[in-house]
Amino acid sequence: MPASPTARLLPSVNELLKRQPLAEAEAALGHEIVLRAARKVLQAERERLLPSPAAAGEGTLDIAALAAQAAEMAWLAAAPSLRPVINATGVVIHTNLGRAPLCAEAILAVQGLGAGYSNLELDLASGKRGDRQDHIQGILREVLGVEAAVVVNNNASAVLLVLTALARGKEVVVSRGQAVEIGGGFRIPDVMRRGGARLVEVGSTNRTYARDYEDAISEKTAALMRIHSSNFRVIGFTNEVGIDDMAELAHRRGVLLLDDLGSGSLIDTTQFGLMREPMVQHSVAAGVDLVCFSGDKLLGGPQAGIIAGRREAVERCKRDPLMRAMRTDKMTMAALQATLLEYLKGRAPESIPVWRMIAAPLDELRRRSSLWASHLPGSEVVDGRSAIGGGSLPEETLPTALLRLPRKGSPQRQLGVLRSGGVIARIQDDSVVLDPRTVQPAEDDALLQALSDAGAM
């Protein structure tokens, strides 16, 4: 097809690069990014004009508009899509927002190691190759009282590795009410199959007894396994076997006891008016062979999966070929080690953001909301509830004091405007609200500026 008269008027790439604001973008961003943007804009314009008789008859082109379009495309291409946001939803462990914010010491540790080389796999005393797990194993032994530990990239990996290393080709006995699905379609029966273990379900959805486990144990049984229902609750006519009784049974019958705790709390949640979340230390004291839990939920550290318990079982996991595919990098190791040191030094929960948010007094939350309201005519402070989130403490909430924004258009539109400015809020009673529980005090000024920029003030 011959080129239309208008298409023949398209500028060359070099000519477009000389036009403002594209030339300014090139000076700031470099030639390659801007060159790609200019080529894409010209190609799109060429494809638009060639089959269009109406466009061909126009006879002129707005080259300045093409340069502006290419400049915008270049700036967008150069901007990182992963960016900080202010979590004003009141959901403390927000999976979509990266779960737990790191404590100050963990941030410093990541900065320190990320800027240069480290002794990740070097024994400084001998000069020989070291094991990266040694950096984290020692402190986990101290904090949890276990014989050994290993860290992988998340708790799902931890569970898969444990099943593959310890139960491949054998049976694992699980209460029927615990054969659950967690986020992202991650189902325990599927994980069992992928790990090469055979799931044996016992009991019923709501009631399982010790005799159910005992009757299911055979020469094919590798382990009993408890899977904490961290993202749902079954209430009413229920019964489950405690971890102490499961440990007694497993050891008496000569099989392993595995405990998937999910969130992995190291702190008693009842002191904050919440239901009791199973603590890692309790499982260790009960005598489980291995416990698996997350590093980035109630622990308050980076994304990681922790396997801890008896040395022989941990070593079998470390020797499995899957271990190398699941190992963590130096940044995760640094952040996790620094976070665990806060527990070891007795500075948690005050120094760990997740626990600081959970423990925030209602009076302080009301004071901060009132301060925000003083800058925002038409807003008001209302009562509400904050959620723990992250698959932890299902249906458990904490009282809070919300800032309700004045209505300007639809609530959904207001949410979108706030999101574009990096503020993530929620809707309550058909109005947009902000929860100070999950807005760190150092973010207050940025929040008020974002509200101003969004036209909410």
Short mmCIF file of C-alpha atoms in Angstrom, two decimals:
data_model
loop_
_atom_site.label_atom_id
_atom_site.label_comp_id
_atom_site.label_asym_id
_atom_site.label_seq_id
_atom_site.Cartn_x
_atom_site.Cartn_y
_atom_site.Cartn_z
CA MET A 1 0.00 0.00 0.00
CA PRO A 2 1.49 3.38 -0.96
CA ALA A 3 2.12 5.80 1.84
CA SER A 4 -0.52 8.47 2.33
CA PRO A 5 0.51 12.11 1.81
CA THR A 6 0.23 12.68 5.55
CA ALA A 7 2.34 9.61 6.41
CA ARG A 8 5.11 10.93 4.16
CA LEU A 9 5.18 14.05 6.34
CA LEU A 10 6.22 12.05 9.41
CA PRO A 11 9.52 13.35 10.78
CA SER A 12 12.59 11.15 10.97
CA VAL A 13 13.63 9.78 14.33
CA ASN A 14 16.55 12.23 14.49
CA GLU A 15 14.28 15.17 13.70
CA LEU A 16 11.83 14.14 16.41
CA LEU A 17 14.65 13.80 18.93
CA LYS A 18 15.53 17.46 18.44
CA ARG A 19 12.03 18.63 19.41
CA GLN A 20 11.07 19.68 22.93
CA PRO A 21 10.21 18.21 25.36
CA LEU A 22 11.83 15.09 23.89
CA ALA A 23 15.27 16.69 23.70
CA GLU A 24 15.02 17.59 27.38
CA ALA A 25 14.03 14.01 28.24
CA GLU A 26 17.04 12.71 26.30
CA ALA A 27 19.39 14.94 28.29
CA ALA A 28 17.96 13.60 31.56
CA LEU A 29 17.34 9.94 30.72
CA GLY A 30 19.93 9.08 28.09
CA HIS A 31 19.75 8.36 24.39
CA GLU A 32 18.59 4.71 24.37
CA ILE A 33 15.36 5.11 26.36
CA VAL A 34 14.31 8.19 24.39
CA LEU A 35 15.26 6.60 21.06
CA ARG A 36 13.02 3.60 21.75
CA ALA A 37 10.14 5.87 22.72
CA ALA A 38 10.52 7.99 19.55
CA ARG A 39 10.55 4.90 17.32
CA LYS A 40 7.43 3.49 19.01
CA VAL A 41 5.51 6.76 18.65
CA LEU A 42 6.44 7.15 14.97
CA GLN A 43 5.58 3.54 14.20
CA ALA A 44 2.20 3.86 15.92
CA GLU A 45 1.46 7.05 14.02
CA ARG A 46 2.50 5.46 10.74
CA GLU A 47 0.17 2.50 11.33
CA ARG A 48 -2.66 4.88 12.16
CA LEU A 49 -2.25 6.92 9.00
CA LEU A 50 -1.63 4.28 6.34
CA PRO A 51 -5.09 2.66 6.25
CA SER A 52 -7.00 5.89 6.92
CA PRO A 53 -8.11 7.92 3.89
CA ALA A 54 -9.55 10.54 6.19
CA ALA A 55 -6.25 10.96 8.00
CA ALA A 56 -4.39 11.01 4.69
CA GLY A 57 -6.49 13.90 3.53
CA GLU A 58 -5.65 16.06 6.49
CA GLY A 59 -2.25 16.93 5.02
CA THR A 60 -0.61 18.10 8.26
CA LEU A 61 0.90 16.53 11.35
CA ASP A 62 1.31 17.87 14.88
CA ILE A 63 4.98 17.00 15.34
CA ALA A 64 5.12 18.84 18.66
CA ALA A 65 2.40 16.53 19.96
CA LEU A 66 4.36 13.48 18.80
CA ALA A 67 7.46 14.74 20.62
CA ALA A 68 5.44 15.29 23.79
CA GLN A 69 3.95 11.80 23.52
CA ALA A 70 7.40 10.23 23.08
CA ALA A 71 8.78 12.22 26.02
CA GLU A 72 5.96 11.02 28.27
CA MET A 73 6.55 7.43 27.15
CA ALA A 74 10.27 7.75 27.89
CA TRP A 75 9.70 9.15 31.38
CA LEU A 76 7.26 6.35 32.16
CA ALA A 77 9.71 3.72 30.90
CA ALA A 78 12.47 5.13 33.11
CA ALA A 79 10.34 5.27 36.26
CA PRO A 80 10.49 2.19 38.56
CA SER A 81 7.08 0.54 38.81
CA LEU A 82 7.86 -0.65 42.35
CA ARG A 83 7.52 2.36 44.64
CA PRO A 84 6.81 3.16 48.28
CA VAL A 85 3.21 3.78 49.29
CA ILE A 86 1.52 4.88 52.50
CA ASN A 87 -0.68 2.15 53.93
CA ALA A 88 -3.71 3.91 55.40
CA THR A 89 -5.98 0.85 55.12
CA GLY A 90 -5.56 -0.31 58.72
CA VAL A 91 -4.51 -3.78 57.54
CA VAL A 92 -1.24 -4.28 59.40
CA ILE A 93 0.22 -7.18 57.38
CA HIS A 94 -1.01 -6.22 53.93
CA THR A 95 0.07 -8.82 51.37
CA ASN A 96 -0.57 -6.54 48.39
CA LEU A 97 1.57 -3.82 49.98
CA GLY A 98 4.59 -5.98 50.76
CA ARG A 99 3.49 -7.29 54.15
CA ALA A 100 5.71 -6.26 57.06
CA PRO A 101 7.70 -2.99 57.03
CA LEU A 102 11.25 -3.62 58.18
CA CYS A 103 12.59 -2.30 61.45
CA ALA A 104 15.26 0.41 61.40
CA GLU A 105 18.06 -2.04 62.21
CA ALA A 106 17.07 -4.35 59.35
CA ILE A 107 17.06 -1.44 56.89
CA LEU A 108 20.54 -0.40 58.03
CA ALA A 109 21.77 -3.98 57.68
CA VAL A 110 20.49 -4.23 54.09
CA GLN A 111 22.04 -0.89 53.19
CA GLY A 112 25.36 -1.92 54.70
CA LEU A 113 25.60 -5.23 52.87
CA GLY A 114 24.04 -4.11 49.61
CA ALA A 115 26.68 -1.43 49.00
CA GLY A 116 29.60 -3.82 48.75
CA TYR A 117 30.92 -7.32 49.28
CA SER A 118 30.30 -9.47 52.34
CA ASN A 119 31.38 -12.70 53.99
CA LEU A 120 28.18 -14.43 52.86
CA GLU A 121 29.95 -17.71 52.15
CA LEU A 122 33.41 -17.08 53.55
CA ASP A 123 34.70 -18.20 56.93
CA LEU A 124 36.77 -15.20 57.97
CA ALA A 125 38.69 -17.20 60.59
CA SER A 126 39.92 -19.95 58.28
CA GLY A 127 39.70 -18.20 54.92
CA LYS A 128 37.79 -21.20 53.56
CA ARG A 129 34.36 -21.36 52.01
CA GLY A 130 31.58 -20.94 54.54
CA ASP A 131 27.85 -21.68 54.66
CA ARG A 132 25.43 -18.75 54.30
CA GLN A 133 23.04 -20.51 56.66
CA ASP A 134 25.56 -20.16 59.49
CA HIS A 135 24.82 -16.42 59.67
CA ILE A 136 21.20 -17.07 60.58
CA GLN A 137 21.34 -20.48 62.25
CA GLY A 138 23.14 -19.29 65.37
CA ILE A 139 20.65 -16.57 66.21
CA LEU A 140 17.66 -18.82 65.48
CA ARG A 141 19.08 -21.36 67.92
CA GLU A 142 19.33 -18.62 70.55
CA VAL A 143 15.90 -17.09 69.97
CA LEU A 144 13.95 -20.34 69.55
CA GLY A 145 15.96 -22.82 71.58
CA VAL A 146 16.29 -25.25 68.66
CA GLU A 147 19.18 -27.48 67.65
CA ALA A 148 19.38 -26.23 64.07
CA ALA A 149 17.61 -24.07 61.49
CA VAL A 150 17.66 -23.20 57.82
CA VAL A 151 16.14 -20.32 55.86
CA VAL A 152 14.51 -20.45 52.41
CA ASN A 153 12.66 -17.86 50.31
CA ASN A 154 9.16 -18.22 51.84
CA ASN A 155 7.07 -20.52 54.01
CA ALA A 156 5.52 -22.31 51.03
CA SER A 157 9.05 -23.26 49.99
CA ALA A 158 9.80 -24.36 53.53
CA VAL A 159 6.82 -26.72 53.60
CA LEU A 160 7.63 -28.13 50.15
CA LEU A 161 11.28 -28.68 51.06
CA VAL A 162 10.41 -30.41 54.34
CA LEU A 163 7.95 -32.78 52.66
CA THR A 164 10.34 -33.55 49.83
CA ALA A 165 13.32 -34.18 52.10
CA LEU A 166 11.56 -36.08 54.87
CA ALA A 167 8.45 -37.73 53.44
CA ARG A 168 8.99 -38.42 49.75
CA GLY A 169 7.40 -41.76 48.85
CA LYS A 170 5.75 -42.07 52.26
CA GLU A 171 2.59 -40.96 54.04
CA VAL A 172 1.92 -37.81 56.05
CA VAL A 173 -1.09 -37.80 58.38
CA VAL A 174 -3.07 -34.54 58.55
CA SER A 175 -6.39 -33.62 60.15
CA ARG A 176 -9.07 -33.25 57.47
CA GLY A 177 -9.88 -29.77 58.75
CA GLN A 178 -6.29 -28.69 58.13
CA ALA A 179 -5.94 -29.75 54.47
CA VAL A 180 -6.45 -26.12 53.55
CA GLU A 181 -5.90 -23.68 50.71
CA ILE A 182 -4.07 -20.47 51.46
CA GLY A 183 -3.39 -17.44 49.24
CA GLY A 184 -2.77 -17.81 45.52
CA GLY A 185 -4.43 -21.23 45.24
CA PHE A 186 -1.68 -22.86 47.34
CA ARG A 187 -3.33 -26.09 48.52
CA ILE A 188 -1.80 -28.47 51.02
CA PRO A 189 -2.88 -31.63 49.09
CA ASP A 190 -1.20 -30.24 45.96
CA VAL A 191 1.97 -29.44 47.88
CA MET A 192 1.99 -32.97 49.30
CA ARG A 193 1.81 -34.45 45.80
CA ARG A 194 4.50 -32.13 44.47
CA GLY A 195 6.74 -33.11 47.36
CA GLY A 196 6.20 -36.79 46.60
CA ALA A 197 4.35 -37.50 49.85
CA ARG A 198 0.95 -39.13 50.17
CA LEU A 199 -1.62 -37.22 52.20
CA VAL A 200 -3.63 -39.27 54.68
CA GLU A 201 -6.57 -37.26 56.02
CA VAL A 202 -8.04 -38.22 59.39
CA GLY A 203 -10.97 -37.07 61.49
CA SER A 204 -13.62 -34.74 60.14
CA THR A 205 -13.67 -31.12 59.07
CA ASN A 206 -14.59 -29.93 62.56
CA ARG A 207 -13.49 -32.67 64.96
CA THR A 208 -10.29 -34.70 65.07
CA TYR A 209 -9.03 -36.81 67.99
CA ALA A 210 -5.70 -38.35 68.97
CA ARG A 211 -7.07 -41.82 68.19
CA ASP A 212 -7.66 -40.72 64.59
CA TYR A 213 -3.96 -40.00 64.17
CA GLU A 214 -2.92 -43.16 65.97
CA ASP A 215 -5.17 -45.41 63.88
CA ALA A 216 -3.69 -43.96 60.68
CA ILE A 217 -0.03 -44.61 61.56
CA SER A 218 1.51 -47.53 59.66
CA GLU A 219 4.90 -48.66 58.41
CA LYS A 220 4.38 -46.26 55.48
CA THR A 221 3.97 -43.22 57.73
CA ALA A 222 6.76 -40.64 57.67
CA ALA A 223 5.16 -37.98 59.83
CA LEU A 224 2.20 -36.45 61.54
CA MET A 225 1.69 -32.85 60.49
CA ARG A 226 -0.21 -29.95 62.00
CA ILE A 227 -1.15 -27.13 59.63
CA HIS A 228 -2.25 -23.98 61.41
CA SER A 229 -5.46 -22.56 59.92
CA SER A 230 -4.00 -19.08 59.91
CA ASN A 231 -6.47 -17.49 57.48
CA PHE A 232 -9.78 -18.96 58.69
CA ARG A 233 -11.49 -20.31 61.79
CA VAL A 234 -13.88 -23.17 62.42
CA ILE A 235 -15.99 -22.41 65.49
CA GLY A 236 -18.73 -24.16 67.40
CA PHE A 237 -18.79 -27.96 67.65
CA THR A 238 -15.06 -28.55 67.19
CA ASN A 239 -12.14 -30.52 68.56
CA GLU A 240 -8.48 -30.58 67.62
CA VAL A 241 -5.47 -32.32 69.11
CA GLY A 242 -2.96 -30.10 70.89
CA ILE A 243 0.63 -30.02 69.71
CA ASP A 244 1.87 -31.51 73.01
CA ASP A 245 -0.37 -34.56 72.60
CA MET A 246 0.65 -34.90 68.93
CA ALA A 247 4.31 -34.82 69.94
CA GLU A 248 3.82 -37.54 72.56
CA LEU A 249 2.02 -39.73 70.04
CA ALA A 250 4.52 -39.18 67.22
CA HIS A 251 7.53 -39.95 69.39
CA ARG A 252 5.89 -42.98 70.97
CA ARG A 253 5.12 -44.40 67.51
CA GLY A 254 8.49 -43.47 66.02
CA VAL A 255 7.35 -40.98 63.36
CA LEU A 256 8.22 -37.33 62.82
CA LEU A 257 6.04 -34.41 63.90
CA LEU A 258 5.97 -31.44 61.51
CA ASP A 259 4.32 -28.15 62.38
CA ASP A 260 3.42 -25.55 59.75
CA LEU A 261 2.64 -22.42 61.76
CA GLY A 262 2.30 -20.01 58.82
CA SER A 263 2.68 -16.60 60.44
CA GLY A 264 5.13 -17.70 63.09
CA SER A 265 4.52 -15.46 66.08
CA LEU A 266 7.29 -15.11 68.67
CA ILE A 267 5.14 -12.87 70.89
CA ASP A 268 2.02 -13.70 72.90
CA THR A 269 -0.83 -12.01 71.01
CA THR A 270 -3.27 -12.15 73.91
CA GLN A 271 -1.53 -9.20 75.61
CA PHE A 272 -2.95 -7.00 72.83
CA GLY A 273 -6.53 -8.21 73.26
CA LEU A 274 -6.27 -10.67 70.38
CA MET A 275 -6.92 -14.40 70.27
CA ARG A 276 -3.93 -16.62 70.99
CA GLU A 277 -1.80 -17.22 67.91
CA PRO A 278 0.33 -20.39 68.24
CA MET A 279 3.86 -19.39 69.20
CA VAL A 280 6.94 -20.96 67.65
CA GLN A 281 8.56 -21.37 71.07
CA HIS A 282 5.60 -23.44 72.28
CA SER A 283 5.94 -25.86 69.37
CA VAL A 284 9.66 -26.23 70.02
CA ALA A 285 9.07 -26.84 73.73
CA ALA A 286 6.39 -29.41 72.88
CA GLY A 287 8.99 -31.44 71.01
CA VAL A 288 8.12 -31.05 67.33
CA ASP A 289 10.82 -32.31 65.00
CA LEU A 290 10.47 -29.38 62.59
CA VAL A 291 8.47 -26.17 62.64
CA CYS A 292 8.00 -23.99 59.54
CA PHE A 293 6.92 -20.34 59.56
CA SER A 294 7.20 -17.05 57.70
CA GLY A 295 9.71 -14.28 58.23
CA ASP A 296 7.59 -11.44 56.86
CA LYS A 297 4.32 -11.77 58.76
CA LEU A 298 4.10 -11.63 62.55
CA LEU A 299 7.85 -12.05 62.83
CA GLY A 300 8.10 -8.63 61.16
CA GLY A 301 11.08 -9.28 58.91
CA PRO A 302 11.74 -9.85 55.20
CA GLN A 303 10.04 -12.47 53.06
CA ALA A 304 11.53 -15.78 54.12
CA GLY A 305 10.60 -19.27 55.20
CA ILE A 306 12.20 -20.63 58.35
CA ILE A 307 12.66 -24.34 59.11
CA ALA A 308 13.78 -25.00 62.66
CA GLY A 309 14.00 -27.96 65.00
CA ARG A 310 16.04 -31.11 65.45
CA ARG A 311 19.47 -31.13 63.87
CA GLU A 312 19.15 -34.42 61.96
CA ALA A 313 15.88 -33.37 60.31
CA VAL A 314 17.22 -29.91 59.43
CA GLU A 315 20.38 -31.43 57.91
CA ARG A 316 18.29 -33.68 55.69
CA CYS A 317 16.51 -30.59 54.39
CA LYS A 318 19.82 -28.80 53.78
CA ARG A 319 21.17 -31.75 51.76
CA ASP A 320 18.13 -31.98 49.50
CA PRO A 321 18.75 -30.73 45.92
CA LEU A 322 15.77 -28.35 46.23
CA MET A 323 17.63 -26.39 48.89
CA ARG A 324 19.84 -24.55 46.40
CA ALA A 325 16.83 -23.45 44.35
CA MET A 326 15.14 -22.08 47.47
CA ARG A 327 18.02 -20.37 49.25
CA THR A 328 17.85 -16.68 50.09
CA ASP A 329 20.24 -13.89 49.11
CA LYS A 330 22.48 -11.73 51.30
CA MET A 331 19.89 -8.94 51.59
CA THR A 332 17.29 -11.26 53.07
CA MET A 333 19.85 -12.82 55.38
CA ALA A 334 20.94 -9.38 56.60
CA ALA A 335 17.40 -8.14 57.23
CA LEU A 336 16.30 -11.36 58.94
CA GLN A 337 19.37 -11.50 61.16
CA ALA A 338 18.88 -7.88 62.24
CA THR A 339 15.18 -8.49 62.94
CA LEU A 340 15.88 -11.57 65.05
CA LEU A 341 18.55 -9.64 66.97
CA GLU A 342 15.80 -7.24 68.09
CA TYR A 343 14.00 -10.19 69.67
CA LEU A 344 17.21 -11.49 71.20
CA LYS A 345 17.98 -8.06 72.71
CA GLY A 346 14.46 -7.85 74.15
CA ARG A 347 13.57 -4.77 72.09
CA ALA A 348 10.57 -6.31 70.35
CA PRO A 349 7.73 -5.41 70.15
CA GLU A 350 8.71 -1.74 70.49
CA SER A 351 11.25 -1.79 67.66
CA ILE A 352 9.35 -4.02 65.19
CA PRO A 353 6.87 -1.95 63.12
CA VAL A 354 4.24 -4.70 62.88
CA TRP A 355 4.09 -5.13 66.64
CA ARG A 356 4.31 -1.40 67.26
CA MET A 357 1.23 -0.94 65.08
CA ILE A 358 -0.64 -3.78 66.78
CA ALA A 359 0.19 -2.34 70.21
CA ALA A 360 -0.68 1.29 69.32
CA PRO A 361 -2.99 2.75 72.04
CA LEU A 362 -6.40 3.95 70.91
CA ASP A 363 -5.82 7.37 72.51
CA GLU A 364 -2.70 7.87 70.38
CA LEU A 365 -4.52 6.81 67.23
CA ARG A 366 -7.31 9.25 68.01
CA ARG A 367 -4.79 12.04 68.61
CA ARG A 368 -3.16 11.49 65.23
CA SER A 369 -6.48 11.33 63.37
CA SER A 370 -7.57 14.54 65.07
CA LEU A 371 -4.31 16.19 64.02
CA TRP A 372 -4.92 15.16 60.41
CA ALA A 373 -8.49 16.43 60.61
CA SER A 374 -7.27 19.84 61.76
CA HIS A 375 -5.60 20.24 58.37
CA LEU A 376 -8.58 19.02 56.39
CA PRO A 377 -11.84 21.04 56.54
CA GLY A 378 -14.91 18.87 56.30
CA SER A 379 -13.21 15.72 57.58
CA GLU A 380 -14.07 14.04 60.87
CA VAL A 381 -12.75 11.36 63.22
CA VAL A 382 -14.92 8.24 63.44
CA ASP A 383 -14.63 4.87 65.19
CA GLY A 384 -13.49 1.84 63.23
CA ARG A 385 -11.57 -1.42 63.35
CA SER A 386 -8.08 -2.35 62.12
CA ALA A 387 -7.28 -5.85 60.79
CA ILE A 388 -4.10 -7.87 61.31
CA GLY A 389 -4.14 -9.36 57.80
CA GLY A 390 -1.52 -11.45 56.01
CA GLY A 391 -3.30 -14.71 56.80
CA SER A 392 -2.84 -14.08 60.51
CA LEU A 393 -5.44 -14.01 63.30
CA PRO A 394 -8.52 -14.42 61.06
CA GLU A 395 -11.49 -12.17 61.94
CA GLU A 396 -9.47 -10.54 64.72
CA THR A 397 -9.62 -6.75 64.71
CA LEU A 398 -8.48 -3.88 66.92
CA PRO A 399 -10.36 -0.65 67.73
CA THR A 400 -9.08 2.42 65.92
CA ALA A 401 -9.92 6.06 65.16
CA LEU A 402 -10.38 6.73 61.45
CA LEU A 403 -10.19 9.96 59.52
CA ARG A 404 -13.24 10.18 57.25
CA LEU A 405 -12.61 12.37 54.22
CA PRO A 406 -15.23 14.78 52.90
CA ARG A 407 -17.14 13.31 49.97
CA LYS A 408 -15.91 14.56 46.58
CA GLY A 409 -17.42 12.49 43.82
CA SER A 410 -17.65 8.72 44.20
CA PRO A 411 -15.58 6.99 46.91
CA GLN A 412 -14.02 4.74 44.28
CA ARG A 413 -12.84 7.79 42.33
CA GLN A 414 -11.39 9.29 45.52
CA LEU A 415 -9.53 6.05 46.22
CA GLY A 416 -8.07 6.15 42.71
CA VAL A 417 -6.90 9.75 43.09
CA LEU A 418 -5.23 8.89 46.40
CA ARG A 419 -3.57 5.81 44.90
CA SER A 420 -2.05 7.92 42.15
CA GLY A 421 -0.40 9.94 44.92
CA GLY A 422 0.86 6.86 46.74
CA VAL A 423 -1.79 6.69 49.48
CA ILE A 424 -3.78 3.45 49.85
CA ALA A 425 -7.02 3.97 51.79
CA ARG A 426 -10.32 2.10 52.14
CA ILE A 427 -14.07 2.70 52.18
CA GLN A 428 -16.29 2.51 55.25
CA ASP A 429 -19.98 3.42 55.20
CA ASP A 430 -19.65 4.73 51.64
CA SER A 431 -16.89 7.19 52.56
CA VAL A 432 -13.12 7.09 52.17
CA VAL A 433 -11.33 6.62 55.49
CA LEU A 434 -7.68 6.64 56.59
CA ASP A 435 -6.45 4.53 59.50
CA PRO A 436 -3.47 5.93 61.46
CA ARG A 437 -2.59 2.50 62.86
CA THR A 438 -0.74 1.53 59.68
CA VAL A 439 0.60 4.99 58.81
CA GLN A 440 3.97 5.29 60.46
CA PRO A 441 4.43 8.59 62.35
CA ALA A 442 7.31 9.59 60.08
CA GLU A 443 4.85 9.42 57.16
CA ASP A 444 2.37 11.96 58.55
CA ASP A 445 3.77 14.95 56.66
CA ALA A 446 3.93 12.98 53.40
CA LEU A 447 0.33 11.86 53.91
CA LEU A 448 -0.93 15.41 54.45
CA GLN A 449 1.02 16.57 51.38
CA ALA A 450 -0.47 13.75 49.30
CA LEU A 451 -3.98 14.71 50.49
CA SER A 452 -3.28 18.30 49.50
CA ASP A 453 -1.96 17.29 46.08
CA ALA A 454 -5.03 15.13 45.54
CA GLY A 455 -7.32 18.09 46.24
CA ALA A 456 -8.67 16.56 49.43
CA MET A 457 -7.59 19.57 51.51
#
